[in-house]
Every structure is written in structure tokens, then in C-alpha cells.
PDB file of C-alpha atoms in Angstrom:
ATOM      1  CA  UNK O 145     -47.505   9.065  12.061  1.00  0.00           C
ATOM      2  CA  UNK O 146     -49.366  10.945   9.343  1.00  0.00           C
ATOM      3  CA  UNK O 147     -51.322  14.113   9.948  1.00  0.00           C
ATOM      4  CA  UNK O 148     -54.602  12.263   9.377  1.00  0.00           C
ATOM      5  CA  UNK O 149     -53.711   9.686  12.055  1.00  0.00           C
ATOM      6  CA  UNK O 150     -52.843  12.447  14.505  1.00  0.00           C
ATOM      7  CA  UNK O 151     -56.100  14.239  13.733  1.00  0.00           C
ATOM      8  CA  UNK O 152     -58.086  11.037  14.305  1.00  0.00           C
ATOM      9  CA  UNK O 153     -56.454  10.515  17.704  1.00  0.00           C
ATOM     10  CA  UNK O 154     -56.990  14.138  18.704  1.00  0.00           C
ATOM     11  CA  UNK O 155     -60.589  13.972  17.499  1.00  0.00           C
ATOM     12  CA  UNK O 156     -61.268  10.950  19.737  1.00  0.00           C
ATOM     13  CA  UNK O 157     -59.654  12.753  22.664  1.00  0.00           C
ATOM     14  CA  UNK O 158     -61.738  15.881  22.013  1.00  0.00           C
ATOM     15  CA  UNK O 159     -64.893  13.720  21.979  1.00  0.00           C
ATOM     16  CA  UNK O 160     -63.939  12.154  25.310  1.00  0.00           C
ATOM     17  CA  UNK O 161     -63.195  15.590  26.781  1.00  0.00           C
ATOM     18  CA  UNK O 162     -66.416  17.022  25.304  1.00  0.00           C
ATOM     19  CA  UNK O 163     -64.352  19.824  23.749  1.00  0.00           C
ATOM     20  CA  UNK O 164     -66.797  20.930  21.052  1.00  0.00           C
ATOM     21  CA  UNK O 165     -64.622  23.765  19.702  1.00  0.00           C
ATOM     22  CA  UNK O 166     -61.573  21.547  19.161  1.00  0.00           C
ATOM     23  CA  UNK O 167     -63.710  18.757  17.739  1.00  0.00           C
ATOM     24  CA  UNK O 168     -65.319  21.121  15.250  1.00  0.00           C
ATOM     25  CA  UNK O 169     -61.965  22.520  14.040  1.00  0.00           C
ATOM     26  CA  UNK O 170     -60.440  19.046  13.688  1.00  0.00           C
ATOM     27  CA  UNK O 171     -63.451  17.853  11.716  1.00  0.00           C
ATOM     28  CA  UNK O 172     -63.195  20.856   9.379  1.00  0.00           C
ATOM     29  CA  UNK O 173     -59.498  20.207   8.861  1.00  0.00           C
ATOM     30  CA  UNK O 174     -60.075  16.502   8.206  1.00  0.00           C
ATOM     31  CA  UNK O 175     -62.797  17.360   5.697  1.00  0.00           C
ATOM     32  CA  UNK O 176     -60.437  19.743   3.873  1.00  0.00           C
ATOM     33  CA  UNK O 177     -57.728  17.069   3.749  1.00  0.00           C
ATOM     34  CA  UNK O 178     -60.159  14.449   2.491  1.00  0.00           C
ATOM     35  CA  UNK O 179     -61.581  16.816  -0.149  1.00  0.00           C
ATOM     36  CA  UNK O 180     -58.065  17.546  -1.380  1.00  0.00           C
ATOM     37  CA  UNK O 181     -57.308  13.806  -1.518  1.00  0.00           C
ATOM     38  CA  UNK O 182     -60.458  13.234  -3.555  1.00  0.00           C
ATOM     39  CA  UNK O 183     -59.495  16.076  -5.878  1.00  0.00           C
ATOM     40  CA  UNK O 184     -56.070  14.484  -6.447  1.00  0.00           C
ATOM     41  CA  UNK O 185     -57.551  10.988  -6.651  1.00  0.00           C
ATOM     42  CA  UNK O 186     -55.001   9.567  -4.199  1.00  0.00           C
ATOM     43  CA  UNK O 187     -53.664   9.879  -0.667  1.00  0.00           C
ATOM     44  CA  UNK O 188     -51.922  13.180   0.043  1.00  0.00           C
ATOM     45  CA  UNK O 189     -48.206  13.299   0.725  1.00  0.00           C
ATOM     46  CA  UNK O 190     -46.797  15.294   3.629  1.00  0.00           C
ATOM     47  CA  UNK O 191     -46.167  18.399   1.532  1.00  0.00           C
ATOM     48  CA  UNK O 192     -49.732  18.428   0.206  1.00  0.00           C
ATOM     49  CA  UNK O 193     -51.103  17.990   3.730  1.00  0.00           C
ATOM     50  CA  UNK O 194     -48.983  20.930   4.807  1.00  0.00           C
ATOM     51  CA  UNK O 195     -50.370  23.020   1.942  1.00  0.00           C
ATOM     52  CA  UNK O 196     -53.954  22.304   3.050  1.00  0.00           C
ATOM     53  CA  UNK O 197     -53.088  23.058   6.670  1.00  0.00           C
ATOM     54  CA  UNK O 198     -51.403  26.342   5.722  1.00  0.00           C
ATOM     55  CA  UNK O 199     -54.406  27.314   3.583  1.00  0.00           C
ATOM     56  CA  UNK O 200     -56.804  26.670   6.488  1.00  0.00           C
ATOM     57  CA  UNK O 201     -54.631  28.734   8.834  1.00  0.00           C
ATOM     58  CA  UNK O 202     -54.360  31.580   6.323  1.00  0.00           C
ATOM     59  CA  UNK O 203     -58.143  31.669   5.862  1.00  0.00           C
ATOM     60  CA  UNK O 204     -58.636  32.009   9.593  1.00  0.00           C
ATOM     61  CA  UNK O 205     -55.963  34.696   9.987  1.00  0.00           C
ATOM     62  CA  UNK O 206     -57.411  36.707   7.096  1.00  0.00           C
ATOM     63  CA  UNK O 207     -60.909  36.425   8.591  1.00  0.00           C
ATOM     64  CA  UNK O 208     -59.538  37.417  11.987  1.00  0.00           C
ATOM     65  CA  UNK O 209     -58.096  40.636  10.549  1.00  0.00           C
ATOM     66  CA  UNK O 210     -61.361  41.461   8.805  1.00  0.00           C
ATOM     67  CA  UNK O 211     -63.426  40.829  11.932  1.00  0.00           C
ATOM     68  CA  UNK O 212     -61.061  42.964  14.014  1.00  0.00           C
ATOM     69  CA  UNK O 213     -61.390  45.827  11.507  1.00  0.00           C
ATOM     70  CA  UNK O 214     -65.176  45.505  11.652  1.00  0.00           C
ATOM     71  CA  UNK O 215     -65.179  45.435  15.467  1.00  0.00           C
ATOM     72  CA  UNK O 216     -66.792  41.981  15.663  1.00  0.00           C
ATOM     73  CA  UNK O 217     -65.261  40.875  18.970  1.00  0.00           C
ATOM     74  CA  UNK O 218     -67.742  37.994  19.245  1.00  0.00           C
ATOM     75  CA  UNK O 219     -66.333  36.423  16.069  1.00  0.00           C
ATOM     76  CA  UNK O 220     -62.706  37.358  16.867  1.00  0.00           C
ATOM     77  CA  UNK O 221     -62.683  35.229  20.017  1.00  0.00           C
ATOM     78  CA  UNK O 222     -63.979  32.158  18.163  1.00  0.00           C
ATOM     79  CA  UNK O 223     -61.397  32.505  15.400  1.00  0.00           C
ATOM     80  CA  UNK O 224     -58.583  32.923  17.908  1.00  0.00           C
ATOM     81  CA  UNK O 225     -59.677  29.640  19.487  1.00  0.00           C
ATOM     82  CA  UNK O 226     -59.680  27.941  16.077  1.00  0.00           C
ATOM     83  CA  UNK O 227     -56.180  29.264  15.325  1.00  0.00           C
ATOM     84  CA  UNK O 228     -55.004  27.944  18.709  1.00  0.00           C
ATOM     85  CA  UNK O 229     -56.333  24.485  17.790  1.00  0.00           C
ATOM     86  CA  UNK O 230     -54.653  24.517  14.347  1.00  0.00           C
ATOM     87  CA  UNK O 231     -51.263  25.868  15.449  1.00  0.00           C
ATOM     88  CA  UNK O 232     -49.865  22.632  16.967  1.00  0.00           C
ATOM     89  CA  UNK O 233     -50.314  20.825  13.632  1.00  0.00           C
ATOM     90  CA  UNK O 234     -48.137  23.314  11.748  1.00  0.00           C
ATOM     91  CA  UNK O 235     -44.379  22.804  11.589  1.00  0.00           C
ATOM     92  CA  UNK O 236     -42.197  25.027  13.769  1.00  0.00           C
ATOM     93  CA  UNK O 237     -42.269  28.531  12.310  1.00  0.00           C
ATOM     94  CA  UNK O 238     -39.013  30.176  11.232  1.00  0.00           C
ATOM     95  CA  UNK O 239     -37.838  33.253  13.103  1.00  0.00           C
ATOM     96  CA  UNK O 240     -37.287  36.516  11.234  1.00  0.00           C
ATOM     97  CA  UNK O 241     -33.515  36.089  11.592  1.00  0.00           C
ATOM     98  CA  UNK O 242     -33.670  32.605  10.046  1.00  0.00           C
ATOM     99  CA  UNK O 243     -35.832  33.992   7.238  1.00  0.00           C
ATOM    100  CA  UNK O 244     -33.353  36.791   6.556  1.00  0.00           C
ATOM    101  CA  UNK O 245     -30.558  34.186   6.231  1.00  0.00           C
ATOM    102  CA  UNK O 246     -32.597  31.957   3.884  1.00  0.00           C
ATOM    103  CA  UNK O 247     -33.643  34.948   1.762  1.00  0.00           C
ATOM    104  CA  UNK O 248     -30.045  36.208   1.483  1.00  0.00           C
ATOM    105  CA  UNK O 249     -28.851  32.721   0.519  1.00  0.00           C
ATOM    106  CA  UNK O 250     -31.596  32.351  -2.106  1.00  0.00           C
ATOM    107  CA  UNK O 251     -30.854  35.791  -3.562  1.00  0.00           C
ATOM    108  CA  UNK O 252     -27.196  34.856  -3.989  1.00  0.00           C
ATOM    109  CA  UNK O 253     -28.145  31.454  -5.478  1.00  0.00           C
ATOM    110  CA  UNK O 254     -30.447  33.035  -8.065  1.00  0.00           C
ATOM    111  CA  UNK O 255     -28.128  35.958  -8.803  1.00  0.00           C
ATOM    112  CA  UNK O 256     -30.929  38.459  -8.254  1.00  0.00           C
ATOM    113  CA  UNK O 257     -29.883  42.101  -8.250  1.00  0.00           C
ATOM    114  CA  UNK O 258     -33.045  44.213  -8.274  1.00  0.00           C
ATOM    115  CA  UNK O 259     -36.757  44.155  -7.583  1.00  0.00           C
ATOM    116  CA  UNK O 260     -37.233  43.061 -11.195  1.00  0.00           C
ATOM    117  CA  UNK O 261     -35.857  39.661 -10.103  1.00  0.00           C
ATOM    118  CA  UNK O 262     -38.410  39.325  -7.302  1.00  0.00           C
ATOM    119  CA  UNK O 263     -40.427  36.608  -9.067  1.00  0.00           C
ATOM    120  CA  UNK O 264     -37.328  34.503  -9.637  1.00  0.00           C
ATOM    121  CA  UNK O 265     -36.333  34.800  -5.957  1.00  0.00           C
ATOM    122  CA  UNK O 266     -39.847  34.074  -4.646  1.00  0.00           C
ATOM    123  CA  UNK O 267     -40.152  31.055  -6.963  1.00  0.00           C
ATOM    124  CA  UNK O 268     -36.966  29.561  -5.565  1.00  0.00           C
ATOM    125  CA  UNK O 269     -37.639  30.620  -1.977  1.00  0.00           C
ATOM    126  CA  UNK O 270     -41.241  29.591  -1.302  1.00  0.00           C
ATOM    127  CA  UNK O 271     -40.681  25.818  -1.582  1.00  0.00           C
ATOM    128  CA  UNK O 272     -37.932  26.162   1.071  1.00  0.00           C
ATOM    129  CA  UNK O 273     -40.148  27.951   3.591  1.00  0.00           C
ATOM    130  CA  UNK O 274     -43.552  26.479   2.705  1.00  0.00           C
ATOM    131  CA  UNK O 275     -45.657  26.161   5.839  1.00  0.00           C
ATOM    132  CA  UNK O 276     -42.817  27.457   8.000  1.00  0.00           C
ATOM    133  CA  UNK O 277     -43.294  31.170   7.363  1.00  0.00           C
ATOM    134  CA  UNK O 278     -46.014  33.624   6.422  1.00  0.00           C
ATOM    135  CA  UNK O 279     -45.892  34.488   2.721  1.00  0.00           C
ATOM    136  CA  UNK O 280     -46.460  38.193   3.413  1.00  0.00           C
ATOM    137  CA  UNK O 281     -43.477  38.322   5.754  1.00  0.00           C
ATOM    138  CA  UNK O 282     -41.302  36.477   3.230  1.00  0.00           C
ATOM    139  CA  UNK O 283     -42.388  38.908   0.508  1.00  0.00           C
ATOM    140  CA  UNK O 284     -41.543  41.929   2.687  1.00  0.00           C
ATOM    141  CA  UNK O 285     -38.082  40.567   3.577  1.00  0.00           C
ATOM    142  CA  UNK O 286     -37.285  39.824  -0.080  1.00  0.00           C
ATOM    143  CA  UNK O 287     -38.335  43.358  -1.055  1.00  0.00           C
ATOM    144  CA  UNK O 288     -36.139  44.835   1.697  1.00  0.00           C
ATOM    145  CA  UNK O 289     -33.097  42.836   0.623  1.00  0.00           C
ATOM    146  CA  UNK O 290     -33.551  43.536  -3.098  1.00  0.00           C
ATOM    147  CA  UNK O 291     -33.866  47.301  -2.685  1.00  0.00           C
TER     148      UNK O 291
END
């Protein structure tokens, strides 16, 4: 079942349950997916859907950090709810140990030896962990292993 089909089913269920928060988040996500499909001029494949989903999650996490810094607890609670609604649609996230293994393997595959090779490593690594790990965490682990 595609992500759009799952979202449609969950949207119907949210309507029946009168869950306005979940309904709103699902509608925003569907709109983002449909806008991306229009931009590409075709249906999205699974990887493209994952990219849109990851982008939506990243936007919310970035906003959450900013609101926490500004002390806007009223907005923090709403964003945490939105993140909770989006999380089940993301693939299972990799643990730090799994990331360390993948990074080490990619470094050996690319023959990277120093931080100067960081771009080469990240270019090879990101497609492997796309949607399964936070880019900032991946970046930090690569820097640790290349130093």
C-alpha cells in the first residue's frame, strides 16, 4: 500500500474519531505530496514520498527547537503533537550503533582518509540512510570517524 493510500485511510479514521489535530497534519502532508507530484508531473515513487515526509518532519523539528529557545510553550505542545502524528509514517530510524557501522563501511568503500574527503563520504552515505537517520547526526558521526 502506498503512502498516499495509508494517509487516505488514516484521514477517514481521523474524521470519524473527530481528531482535528491528526486530520490537519495528514491533510498538510497529503498536500505536500500532491504538490511535489504536480511539480514532477507524475506520481511520486516511494523514495520521493520519503523525501517529502522527511522534509516535513525536519521543518517541524527545526521549528520546535526555535520555539523552545524563544520560550513559546504554547506552540511547542502543538508541534510535538504534529511530530507524533508524522512519526509512524517514517521508516524505522537507525540506531547510533547501526549508523556508526554504515559510516565506517562507507568510509572504507570510498577510501576516505581525512576531513577533506567528507563530501565524498556524505555523497555516498546519504542515499543509504535517507529518511532513516537525521542528517545532522550522520554528519557528526562522519566527522568523528574522519578525524
